[in-house]
Amino acid sequence: MGRAVRRMRGYLGELIHRKRGELGDDLISGLIRASDQGEQLSEDEAASMAFILLFAGFETTVNLIGNGMLALLRNPAELARLRDAVVAGDEALLGTAVEELLRYDGPVELATWRFASEPLTLGGARVERGDPVLVVLAAADRDPARFAAPDVLDLGRADNPHLGYGHGIHYCLGAPLARLEARTALATVLRRLPDVRLAVEPGELRWRGGLIMRGLRTLPVAFTPEGDGSSPRW
Ligand code: HEM
């Protein structure tokens, strides 16, 4: 992992260097412009920012779509409910569905490390100044004290203050983009692949290792192609 991170940082460093000579209308150029204005981002900080945007913005959304699709495939009544709504153009259910899929099996299981700036008691546990605190977002999102029937997937769940995007000052920067991507992907799959179904037994599914991110290695599905199947319409 260390080697891969260093290579990625090297790549982004070179990219930023190259872009510096030909600024355009893209995100990295925007970061460089910001760093050129004195006290804002240094080149190193711009590389770090590009890195986190890429990682935080890609892996997360991919896994929300994968985990969300799996949750739907394993809850056929909810899948049918969402497909009917999508076909009928009911955007409201799509909105609550994406939030529920985030709560039910979101891609980010843990928040990043926090360190107590002063002593406190949290959920009955004593935390001293400087102690690390790791919040398990996935557990909070199944908290029976907060959610009615927490282990049930209810795409229309109205009272759903989940922590899938974190909380407070570090609340996810990309939440609106992630919501849009998940809505678009799920609605498109349900519309275009009416009989999509799991192609393996759930027990055969393999999850990627890692502490923070929860996602599948692959999600094998079967479906009947439209028409004669020779020219899929995408
Ligand atoms: C389903 C998709 C996503 C999920 C579940 C998700 C989840 C989260 C969570 C839980 C945090 C807070 C971490 C903490 O407090 O320790 C966070 C922060 C962040 N996310 Fe996302 N994220 C998603 C998509 C995105 C996208 C698409 C982008 C960018 C395009 C993005 C960029 C960021 C950034 C930059 C932060 C750090 C914000 C800060 O520290 O102030 N995320 N995300």
Coordinates of N, CA and C and ligand atoms in Angstrom, one line a residue:
M1 N 0.8 -1.2 0.0 CA 0.0 0.0 0.0 C 0.9 1.3 0.0
G2 N 1.9 1.2 0.8 CA 2.8 2.3 0.9 C 3.5 2.6 -0.4
R3 N 3.9 1.5 -1.1 CA 4.5 1.7 -2.5 C 3.5 2.3 -3.4
A4 N 2.3 1.8 -3.4 CA 1.3 2.3 -4.3 C 0.9 3.8 -4.1
V5 N 0.9 4.1 -2.8 CA 0.6 5.5 -2.4 C 1.7 6.4 -2.9
R6 N 3.0 6.0 -2.8 CA 4.1 6.8 -3.2 C 4.1 7.0 -4.7
R7 N 3.8 5.9 -5.4 CA 3.7 6.0 -6.9 C 2.6 7.0 -7.3
M8 N 1.5 6.9 -6.7 CA 0.3 7.7 -7.0 C 0.7 9.2 -6.7
R9 N 1.4 9.4 -5.6 CA 1.8 10.8 -5.3 C 2.8 11.3 -6.3
G10 N 3.7 10.4 -6.8 CA 4.7 10.8 -7.8 C 3.9 11.2 -9.1
Y11 N 2.9 10.4 -9.5 CA 2.2 10.6 -10.7 C 1.5 12.0 -10.6
L12 N 0.8 12.2 -9.4 CA 0.1 13.5 -9.3 C 1.0 14.7 -9.2
G13 N 2.2 14.5 -8.6 CA 3.2 15.6 -8.6 C 3.6 15.9 -10.0
E14 N 3.8 14.9 -10.9 CA 4.2 15.2 -12.3 C 3.1 15.9 -13.0
L15 N 1.9 15.4 -12.8 CA 0.7 15.9 -13.5 C 0.5 17.4 -13.1
I16 N 0.7 17.7 -11.8 CA 0.5 19.1 -11.4 C 1.6 20.0 -12.0
H17 N 2.8 19.4 -12.1 CA 3.9 20.1 -12.7 C 3.6 20.4 -14.2
R18 N 3.1 19.4 -14.9 CA 2.8 19.6 -16.3 C 1.6 20.6 -16.5
K19 N 0.6 20.4 -15.7 CA -0.6 21.3 -15.8 C -0.2 22.8 -15.5
R20 N 0.8 23.0 -14.7 CA 1.3 24.3 -14.3 C 1.6 25.1 -15.6
G21 N 2.2 24.4 -16.6 CA 2.6 25.0 -17.8 C 1.4 25.2 -18.8
E22 N 0.3 24.5 -18.6 CA -0.8 24.7 -19.5 C -2.1 24.6 -18.7
L23 N -2.4 25.6 -18.0 CA -3.6 25.7 -17.1 C -4.8 25.6 -18.0
G24 N -5.8 24.8 -17.5 CA -7.0 24.7 -18.3 C -8.2 24.9 -17.4
D25 N -9.4 24.3 -17.8 CA -10.6 24.6 -17.1 C -11.0 23.3 -16.3
D26 N -9.9 22.7 -15.7 CA -10.1 21.5 -15.0 C -9.9 21.6 -13.5
L27 N -10.2 20.6 -12.7 CA -10.1 20.7 -11.3 C -8.6 20.9 -10.8
I28 N -7.7 20.2 -11.4 CA -6.3 20.3 -11.0 C -5.8 21.7 -11.3
S29 N -6.1 22.2 -12.5 CA -5.7 23.6 -12.8 C -6.3 24.6 -11.7
G30 N -7.5 24.3 -11.3 CA -8.2 25.1 -10.3 C -7.4 25.1 -9.0
L31 N -6.9 23.9 -8.6 CA -6.2 23.7 -7.4 C -4.8 24.5 -7.5
I32 N -4.2 24.4 -8.7 CA -2.9 25.1 -8.9 C -3.1 26.6 -8.8
R33 N -4.2 27.1 -9.5 CA -4.5 28.5 -9.4 C -4.6 28.9 -7.9
A34 N -5.3 28.1 -7.2 CA -5.5 28.5 -5.8 C -4.2 28.5 -5.1
S35 N -3.3 27.5 -5.4 CA -2.0 27.5 -4.7 C -1.1 28.6 -5.1
D36 N -1.3 29.2 -6.3 CA -0.5 30.3 -6.8 C -0.8 31.6 -6.1
Q37 N -1.9 31.6 -5.3 CA -2.3 32.9 -4.7 C -1.8 33.0 -3.3
G38 N -0.5 32.9 -3.2 CA 0.2 33.2 -1.9 C -0.1 32.2 -0.8
E39 N -0.9 32.5 0.1 CA -1.1 31.7 1.3 C -2.0 30.5 1.1
Q40 N -2.4 30.3 -0.1 CA -3.3 29.1 -0.3 C -2.5 27.8 -0.5
L41 N -3.0 26.9 -1.3 CA -2.3 25.6 -1.4 C -0.9 25.6 -1.9
S42 N 0.0 24.9 -1.3 CA 1.3 24.6 -1.8 C 1.2 23.5 -2.9
E43 N 2.2 23.3 -3.6 CA 2.2 22.2 -4.7 C 1.9 20.9 -4.0
D44 N 2.5 20.7 -2.8 CA 2.4 19.4 -2.1 C 0.9 19.3 -1.6
E45 N 0.4 20.4 -1.1 CA -1.0 20.4 -0.7 C -2.0 20.1 -1.8
A46 N -1.7 20.7 -3.0 CA -2.5 20.5 -4.1 C -2.5 19.0 -4.5
A47 N -1.3 18.4 -4.4 CA -1.2 17.0 -4.8 C -2.0 16.1 -3.8
S48 N -1.9 16.5 -2.5 CA -2.7 15.8 -1.4 C -4.2 15.9 -1.7
M49 N -4.6 17.1 -2.1 CA -6.0 17.4 -2.3 C -6.5 16.6 -3.5
A50 N -5.7 16.5 -4.6 CA -6.1 15.8 -5.8 C -6.2 14.3 -5.4
F51 N -5.2 13.8 -4.6 CA -5.2 12.4 -4.1 C -6.5 12.1 -3.4
I52 N -6.9 12.9 -2.4 CA -8.0 12.6 -1.6 C -9.3 12.7 -2.4
L53 N -9.3 13.7 -3.3 CA -10.6 13.8 -4.2 C -10.7 12.5 -5.0
L54 N -9.6 12.0 -5.6 CA -9.7 10.8 -6.4 C -10.1 9.6 -5.6
F55 N -9.4 9.4 -4.4 CA -9.7 8.3 -3.6 C -11.1 8.4 -3.0
A56 N -11.4 9.5 -2.3 CA -12.6 9.7 -1.6 C -13.8 9.7 -2.6
G57 N -13.5 10.2 -3.8 CA -14.6 10.4 -4.8 C -14.9 9.1 -5.6
F58 N -13.9 8.2 -5.8 CA -14.1 7.1 -6.7 C -14.5 5.8 -6.0
E59 N -13.6 5.4 -5.1 CA -13.9 4.1 -4.4 C -15.2 4.1 -3.7
T60 N -15.5 5.2 -3.1 CA -16.8 5.3 -2.3 C -18.0 5.1 -3.1
T61 N -18.1 5.8 -4.2 CA -19.3 5.8 -5.0 C -19.4 4.4 -5.7
V62 N -18.3 3.9 -6.2 CA -18.3 2.6 -6.8 C -18.9 1.6 -5.8
N63 N -18.5 1.7 -4.5 CA -18.9 0.7 -3.6 C -20.4 0.9 -3.1
L64 N -20.8 2.2 -3.1 CA -22.2 2.4 -2.8 C -23.1 1.8 -3.8
I65 N -22.7 1.9 -5.1 CA -23.5 1.3 -6.2 C -23.5 -0.2 -6.1
G66 N -22.3 -0.8 -5.8 CA -22.1 -2.2 -5.7 C -22.9 -2.8 -4.5
N67 N -22.6 -2.2 -3.3 CA -23.3 -2.7 -2.1 C -24.8 -2.4 -2.2
G68 N -25.2 -1.3 -2.8 CA -26.6 -1.0 -2.9 C -27.3 -1.9 -3.8
M69 N -26.7 -2.2 -4.9 CA -27.3 -3.1 -5.9 C -27.4 -4.5 -5.3
L70 N -26.4 -5.0 -4.5 CA -26.5 -6.3 -3.8 C -27.7 -6.3 -2.8
A71 N -27.8 -5.2 -2.1 CA -28.9 -5.1 -1.1 C -30.2 -5.2 -1.8
L72 N -30.4 -4.6 -2.9 CA -31.6 -4.7 -3.7 C -31.9 -6.1 -4.2
L73 N -30.8 -6.7 -4.7 CA -30.9 -8.1 -5.3 C -31.3 -9.1 -4.2
R74 N -30.9 -8.8 -3.0 CA -31.2 -9.7 -1.9 C -32.6 -9.4 -1.2
N75 N -33.2 -8.3 -1.6 CA -34.5 -7.9 -1.1 C -35.4 -7.6 -2.3
P76 N -35.9 -8.7 -2.9 CA -36.6 -8.6 -4.2 C -37.8 -7.7 -4.2
A77 N -38.5 -7.7 -3.0 CA -39.7 -6.9 -2.9 C -39.4 -5.4 -3.0
E78 N -38.3 -5.1 -2.3 CA -37.8 -3.7 -2.3 C -37.3 -3.3 -3.7
L79 N -36.6 -4.3 -4.4 CA -36.1 -4.0 -5.7 C -37.3 -3.8 -6.7
A80 N -38.3 -4.6 -6.6 CA -39.5 -4.4 -7.4 C -40.2 -3.0 -7.1
R81 N -40.2 -2.7 -5.9 CA -40.8 -1.4 -5.5 C -40.1 -0.2 -6.1
L82 N -38.7 -0.3 -6.1 CA -37.9 0.8 -6.6 C -38.0 0.8 -8.2
R83 N -38.0 -0.4 -8.8 CA -38.1 -0.5 -10.2 C -39.5 0.1 -10.7
D84 N -40.6 -0.2 -10.0 CA -41.9 0.3 -10.4 C -41.9 1.8 -10.3
A85 N -41.3 2.3 -9.2 CA -41.2 3.8 -9.0 C -40.4 4.5 -10.1
V86 N -39.3 3.9 -10.5 CA -38.4 4.4 -11.5 C -39.1 4.5 -12.8
V87 N -39.7 3.3 -13.2 CA -40.4 3.3 -14.5 C -41.6 4.3 -14.5
A88 N -42.2 4.5 -13.3 CA -43.3 5.5 -13.3 C -42.8 6.9 -13.1
G89 N -41.5 7.1 -13.0 CA -40.9 8.4 -12.9 C -41.0 9.0 -11.5
D90 N -41.2 8.1 -10.5 CA -41.3 8.6 -9.1 C -39.9 8.9 -8.5
E91 N -39.5 10.1 -8.6 CA -38.1 10.4 -8.2 C -38.0 10.4 -6.6
A92 N -39.2 10.6 -6.0 CA -39.1 10.7 -4.5 C -38.6 9.4 -3.9
L93 N -39.0 8.3 -4.4 CA -38.6 7.0 -3.8 C -37.1 6.8 -4.1
L94 N -36.6 7.2 -5.3 CA -35.2 7.1 -5.6 C -34.4 7.8 -4.6
G95 N -34.8 9.0 -4.2 CA -34.1 9.8 -3.2 C -33.9 9.1 -1.9
T96 N -35.1 8.6 -1.3 CA -35.0 8.0 0.0 C -34.3 6.6 -0.1
A97 N -34.4 6.0 -1.3 CA -33.7 4.7 -1.5 C -32.2 4.8 -1.4
V98 N -31.6 5.8 -2.0 CA -30.2 6.0 -2.0 C -29.8 6.3 -0.5
E99 N -30.5 7.0 0.2 CA -30.2 7.3 1.6 C -30.2 6.0 2.4
E100 N -31.3 5.2 2.2 CA -31.4 3.9 2.9 C -30.3 3.0 2.6
L101 N -29.9 2.9 1.3 CA -28.8 2.0 0.9 C -27.5 2.4 1.6
L102 N -27.4 3.7 1.7 CA -26.2 4.2 2.5 C -26.2 3.8 3.9
R103 N -27.4 3.9 4.5 CA -27.5 3.5 5.9 C -27.3 2.0 6.1
Y104 N -28.0 1.2 5.2 CA -28.1 -0.2 5.3 C -26.7 -0.9 5.1
D105 N -26.0 -0.4 4.1 CA -24.7 -1.1 3.8 C -23.8 -0.1 3.1
G106 N -23.5 1.0 3.7 CA -22.7 2.1 3.1 C -21.3 1.7 2.9
P107 N -20.6 2.4 2.0 CA -19.2 2.0 1.7 C -18.1 2.4 2.7
V108 N -18.4 3.4 3.6 CA -17.4 3.9 4.5 C -17.8 3.4 5.9
E109 N -17.1 2.4 6.4 CA -17.5 1.8 7.7 C -17.0 2.6 8.9
L110 N -15.8 3.2 8.7 CA -15.2 3.9 9.8 C -15.0 5.3 9.4
A111 N -15.2 6.3 10.4 CA -14.7 7.6 10.2 C -13.2 7.6 10.3
T112 N -12.5 8.7 9.9 CA -11.1 8.8 10.1 C -10.8 9.0 11.6
W113 N -9.5 8.8 12.0 CA -9.2 9.0 13.4 C -9.5 10.4 14.0
R114 N -10.0 10.4 15.2 CA -10.2 11.7 15.9 C -9.3 11.6 17.2
F115 N -8.8 12.7 17.7 CA -8.1 12.7 18.9 C -8.7 13.7 19.8
A116 N -9.1 13.3 21.1 CA -9.8 14.2 22.0 C -9.0 15.4 22.3
S117 N -9.5 16.6 22.2 CA -8.8 17.8 22.5 C -9.0 18.1 24.0
E118 N -9.9 17.4 24.6 CA -10.1 17.6 26.1 C -10.8 16.3 26.6
P119 N -10.6 16.0 27.9 CA -11.2 14.8 28.4 C -12.7 14.8 28.3
L120 N -13.4 13.6 28.1 CA -14.8 13.6 28.0 C -15.3 12.2 28.2
T121 N -16.6 12.1 28.5 CA -17.2 10.8 28.6 C -18.2 10.6 27.4
L122 N -18.0 9.5 26.7 CA -18.7 9.3 25.4 C -19.3 7.9 25.5
G123 N -20.6 7.9 25.4 CA -21.4 6.6 25.5 C -20.9 5.8 26.7
G124 N -20.7 6.5 27.8 CA -20.3 5.8 29.0 C -18.8 5.5 29.1
A125 N -18.1 5.7 28.1 CA -16.6 5.4 28.2 C -15.8 6.7 28.4
R126 N -14.8 6.6 29.3 CA -14.0 7.7 29.6 C -12.9 7.9 28.5
V127 N -12.8 9.1 27.9 CA -11.8 9.4 26.9 C -10.9 10.5 27.4
E128 N -9.6 10.2 27.5 CA -8.7 11.2 28.0 C -8.2 12.1 26.9
R129 N -7.7 13.3 27.3 CA -7.1 14.2 26.3 C -6.1 13.5 25.4
G130 N -6.2 13.6 24.1 CA -5.2 13.0 23.2 C -5.5 11.6 22.8
D131 N -6.5 11.0 23.5 CA -6.9 9.6 23.2 C -7.5 9.5 21.8
P132 N -7.2 8.4 21.0 CA -7.8 8.3 19.7 C -9.2 7.8 19.8
V133 N -10.1 8.2 18.9 CA -11.5 7.8 18.9 C -11.8 7.4 17.5
L134 N -12.2 6.1 17.3 CA -12.6 5.7 16.0 C -14.1 5.4 16.0
V135 N -14.8 6.1 15.2 CA -16.3 5.9 15.2 C -16.7 4.9 14.1
V136 N -17.4 3.9 14.4 CA -17.8 2.9 13.5 C -19.2 3.4 12.9
L137 N -19.1 4.1 11.8 CA -20.3 4.6 11.2 C -21.4 3.5 10.9
A138 N -20.8 2.4 10.4 CA -21.7 1.3 10.0 C -22.5 0.8 11.2
A139 N -21.9 0.8 12.4 CA -22.7 0.3 13.6 C -23.7 1.4 14.0
A140 N -23.3 2.6 14.0 CA -24.2 3.7 14.3 C -25.4 3.7 13.4
D141 N -25.2 3.3 12.2 CA -26.3 3.3 11.2 C -27.3 2.1 11.4
R142 N -26.9 1.2 12.3 CA -27.8 0.0 12.6 C -28.2 0.1 14.1
D143 N -28.1 1.3 14.7 CA -28.4 1.5 16.1 C -29.9 1.4 16.4
P144 N -30.3 0.3 17.1 CA -31.7 0.1 17.4 C -32.3 1.3 18.2
A145 N -31.4 2.0 18.9 CA -32.0 3.1 19.7 C -32.3 4.3 18.8
R146 N -31.8 4.3 17.6 CA -32.0 5.4 16.7 C -32.9 5.1 15.5
F147 N -32.8 3.9 15.0 CA -33.6 3.5 13.8 C -34.6 2.4 14.1
A148 N -35.8 2.6 13.7 CA -36.8 1.5 13.8 C -36.4 0.4 12.9
A149 N -36.5 -0.9 13.4 CA -36.2 -2.0 12.6 C -34.9 -1.8 11.8
P150 N -33.7 -1.6 12.5 CA -32.5 -1.2 11.8 C -32.0 -2.2 10.8
D151 N -32.3 -3.5 10.9 CA -31.8 -4.5 10.0 C -32.7 -4.7 8.8
V152 N -33.8 -3.9 8.8 CA -34.7 -4.1 7.6 C -34.4 -3.0 6.6
L153 N -34.4 -3.4 5.3 CA -34.2 -2.4 4.2 C -35.5 -1.9 3.8
D154 N -35.7 -0.6 4.1 CA -37.0 0.1 3.8 C -36.7 1.3 3.0
L155 N -36.8 1.1 1.7 CA -36.4 2.2 0.7 C -37.2 3.5 0.9
G156 N -38.3 3.4 1.6 CA -39.1 4.7 1.8 C -38.9 5.3 3.2
R157 N -37.9 4.7 3.9 CA -37.7 5.2 5.3 C -37.6 6.7 5.4
A158 N -38.5 7.2 6.2 CA -38.6 8.7 6.3 C -37.7 9.3 7.3
D159 N -37.6 8.7 8.5 CA -36.7 9.2 9.6 C -35.4 8.5 9.4
N160 N -34.4 9.1 8.7 CA -33.2 8.4 8.4 C -32.0 9.3 8.5
P161 N -31.6 9.8 9.7 CA -30.5 10.6 9.9 C -29.2 9.8 9.9
H162 N -28.8 9.1 8.9 CA -27.7 8.2 8.9 C -26.4 9.0 8.9
L163 N -25.3 8.2 9.2 CA -24.0 8.9 9.3 C -23.1 8.4 8.2
G164 N -23.7 8.0 7.1 CA -22.9 7.4 5.9 C -22.0 8.5 5.4
Y165 N -22.3 9.7 5.5 CA -21.4 10.8 5.0 C -20.7 11.5 6.1
G166 N -20.7 10.9 7.3 CA -20.0 11.6 8.4 C -20.9 12.6 9.0
H167 N -20.3 13.5 9.8 CA -21.1 14.5 10.6 C -20.2 15.7 10.9
G168 N -20.7 16.8 11.0 CA -20.0 18.0 11.5 C -19.1 18.6 10.4
I169 N -18.0 19.2 10.9 CA -17.2 20.0 10.0 C -16.6 19.2 8.8
H170 N -16.3 17.9 9.1 CA -15.7 17.1 8.0 C -16.8 16.3 7.2
Y171 N -18.0 16.8 7.3 CA -19.1 16.1 6.5 C -18.7 16.0 5.1
C172 N -19.0 14.9 4.4 CA -18.5 14.6 3.1 C -18.7 15.8 2.1
L173 N -17.6 16.2 1.5 CA -17.6 17.3 0.5 C -18.4 16.8 -0.8
G174 N -18.3 15.5 -1.1 CA -18.8 15.1 -2.4 C -20.2 14.5 -2.3
A175 N -20.9 14.7 -1.1 CA -22.2 14.0 -0.9 C -23.2 14.3 -2.1
P176 N -23.3 15.5 -2.6 CA -24.3 15.8 -3.6 C -23.9 15.0 -4.9
L177 N -22.6 15.0 -5.2 CA -22.2 14.3 -6.4 C -22.4 12.8 -6.3
A178 N -22.1 12.2 -5.1 CA -22.3 10.8 -4.8 C -23.8 10.4 -5.0
R179 N -24.7 11.3 -4.4 CA -26.1 11.0 -4.5 C -26.6 11.0 -6.0
L180 N -26.1 11.9 -6.7 CA -26.5 12.0 -8.1 C -26.0 10.8 -8.9
E181 N -24.7 10.4 -8.6 CA -24.2 9.2 -9.3 C -24.9 7.9 -9.0
A182 N -25.2 7.8 -7.7 CA -25.9 6.6 -7.3 C -27.4 6.5 -7.8
R183 N -28.0 7.7 -7.8 CA -29.4 7.7 -8.4 C -29.4 7.3 -9.9
T184 N -28.4 7.9 -10.6 CA -28.3 7.7 -12.0 C -28.0 6.2 -12.3
A185 N -27.0 5.7 -11.6 CA -26.6 4.3 -11.9 C -27.7 3.3 -11.5
L186 N -28.3 3.5 -10.3 CA -29.3 2.5 -9.9 C -30.5 2.6 -10.8
A187 N -31.0 3.8 -11.1 CA -32.2 3.9 -12.0 C -31.9 3.4 -13.4
T188 N -30.7 3.6 -13.9 CA -30.4 3.1 -15.2 C -30.4 1.6 -15.3
V189 N -29.8 1.0 -14.3 CA -29.7 -0.5 -14.2 C -31.1 -1.1 -14.1
L190 N -31.9 -0.5 -13.3 CA -33.3 -1.1 -13.1 C -34.2 -0.9 -14.3
R191 N -34.0 0.3 -15.0 CA -34.8 0.5 -16.2 C -34.3 -0.4 -17.4
R192 N -33.0 -0.5 -17.5 CA -32.5 -1.3 -18.7 C -32.4 -2.8 -18.5
L193 N -32.3 -3.2 -17.3 CA -32.1 -4.7 -17.0 C -33.3 -5.1 -16.1
P194 N -34.5 -5.3 -16.7 CA -35.7 -5.5 -15.9 C -35.6 -6.8 -15.0
D195 N -34.8 -7.8 -15.5 CA -34.8 -9.1 -14.8 C -33.4 -9.3 -14.2
V196 N -32.7 -8.3 -13.9 CA -31.4 -8.4 -13.3 C -31.4 -9.2 -12.0
R197 N -30.5 -10.2 -11.9 CA -30.5 -11.1 -10.7 C -29.1 -11.5 -10.4
L198 N -28.9 -12.0 -9.1 CA -27.6 -12.5 -8.7 C -27.2 -13.7 -9.5
A199 N -26.0 -13.8 -10.0 CA -25.6 -15.0 -10.7 C -24.8 -16.0 -9.9
V200 N -24.6 -15.7 -8.6 CA -23.9 -16.6 -7.7 C -24.7 -16.7 -6.4
E201 N -24.4 -17.7 -5.6 CA -25.0 -17.7 -4.2 C -24.4 -16.6 -3.4
P202 N -25.2 -15.9 -2.6 CA -24.6 -14.8 -1.8 C -23.4 -15.2 -1.0
G203 N -23.3 -16.5 -0.5 CA -22.1 -16.9 0.2 C -20.9 -17.0 -0.6
E204 N -21.0 -17.0 -1.9 CA -19.8 -17.0 -2.8 C -19.3 -15.6 -3.1
L205 N -20.0 -14.6 -2.7 CA -19.5 -13.3 -3.0 C -18.2 -13.0 -2.2
R206 N -17.3 -12.3 -2.7 CA -16.0 -12.0 -2.1 C -15.9 -10.5 -1.8
W207 N -15.6 -10.1 -0.6 CA -15.5 -8.7 -0.2 C -14.0 -8.3 -0.3
R208 N -13.8 -7.1 -0.6 CA -12.4 -6.6 -0.6 C -11.9 -6.4 0.8
G209 N -10.6 -6.7 1.0 CA -10.1 -6.5 2.4 C -9.9 -5.0 2.6
G210 N -9.5 -4.7 3.8 CA -9.3 -3.2 4.1 C -10.1 -2.8 5.3
L211 N -9.7 -1.8 6.0 CA -10.3 -1.4 7.2 C -11.5 -0.4 7.0
I212 N -11.3 0.6 6.1 CA -12.2 1.7 6.1 C -13.3 1.4 5.1
M213 N -12.9 0.9 3.9 CA -13.9 0.8 2.8 C -14.6 -0.6 2.7
R214 N -15.9 -0.6 2.6 CA -16.6 -1.9 2.5 C -17.1 -2.0 1.0
G215 N -16.6 -3.0 0.3 CA -17.1 -3.2 -1.1 C -16.8 -4.6 -1.6
L216 N -17.5 -4.9 -2.6 CA -17.3 -6.3 -3.2 C -16.2 -6.3 -4.2
R217 N -15.5 -7.5 -4.3 CA -14.5 -7.6 -5.4 C -15.2 -7.6 -6.8
T218 N -16.3 -8.3 -6.9 CA -17.1 -8.3 -8.1 C -18.5 -8.6 -7.7
L219 N -19.5 -8.2 -8.5 CA -20.9 -8.5 -8.3 C -21.4 -9.2 -9.5
P220 N -21.3 -10.5 -9.6 CA -21.8 -11.2 -10.8 C -23.3 -11.2 -10.9
V221 N -23.9 -10.7 -12.0 CA -25.3 -10.7 -12.2 C -25.7 -11.3 -13.5
A222 N -26.9 -11.8 -13.7 CA -27.4 -12.3 -15.0 C -28.6 -11.4 -15.4
F223 N -28.8 -11.3 -16.7 CA -30.0 -10.6 -17.1 C -30.2 -10.9 -18.6
T224 N -31.4 -10.7 -19.1 CA -31.8 -10.9 -20.5 C -31.5 -9.7 -21.3
P225 N -30.6 -9.7 -22.2 CA -30.4 -8.5 -23.0 C -31.6 -8.1 -23.8
E226 N -31.8 -6.8 -24.1 CA -32.9 -6.3 -24.9 C -32.8 -6.8 -26.3
G227 N -33.9 -7.0 -27.0 CA -33.9 -7.4 -28.4 C -33.2 -8.7 -28.6
D228 N -32.3 -8.8 -29.6 CA -31.6 -10.1 -29.8 C -30.3 -10.1 -29.0
G229 N -30.0 -9.1 -28.3 CA -28.8 -9.0 -27.5 C -27.6 -8.6 -28.2
S230 N -27.7 -8.4 -29.5 CA -26.5 -8.1 -30.3 C -26.1 -6.6 -30.2
S231 N -27.0 -5.8 -29.8 CA -26.7 -4.4 -29.7 C -27.3 -3.7 -28.5
P232 N -26.6 -3.9 -27.4 CA -27.1 -3.4 -26.1 C -27.3 -1.8 -26.2
R233 N -28.4 -1.3 -25.7 CA -28.6 0.1 -25.8 C -28.2 0.7 -24.5
W234 N -27.2 1.6 -24.5 CA -26.7 2.2 -23.2 C -26.7 3.7 -23.4
Ligands
HEM1 C1 -21.2 7.2 -1.5 C2 -20.2 8.0 -1.7 C3 -19.5 8.6 -0.5 C4 -19.5 8.3 0.8 C5 -20.3 7.2 1.5 C6 -18.6 9.2 1.5 C7 -18.3 9.2 2.9 C8 -17.6 10.2 3.5 C9 -17.4 10.3 5.0 C10 -18.0 9.3 6.0 C11 -16.7 11.3 5.2 C12 -16.3 11.9 6.6 C13 -15.0 11.2 7.1 C14 -14.7 11.6 8.5 O1 -15.4 12.4 9.1 O2 -13.8 11.0 9.1 C15 -16.3 11.9 3.9 C16 -15.5 13.0 3.8 C17 -15.0 13.5 2.5 N1 -15.5 13.1 1.3 FE1 -16.8 11.7 0.9 N2 -18.0 10.1 0.6 C18 -18.6 9.8 -0.7 C19 -18.3 10.4 -1.9 C20 -17.4 11.4 -2.1 C21 -17.2 12.1 -3.3 C22 -17.8 11.7 -4.6 C23 -16.2 13.0 -3.1 C24 -15.5 14.0 -4.0 C25 -15.8 14.2 -5.2 C26 -15.9 12.9 -1.7 C27 -14.9 13.7 -1.0 C28 -14.8 13.8 0.3 C29 -13.8 14.7 1.0 C30 -12.9 15.6 0.3 C31 -14.0 14.5 2.4 C32 -13.2 15.2 3.5 C33 -14.0 16.4 4.0 C34 -13.3 17.0 5.2 O3 -12.5 16.4 5.8 O4 -13.7 18.2 5.4 N3 -16.6 12.0 -1.1 N4 -16.9 11.2 2.9

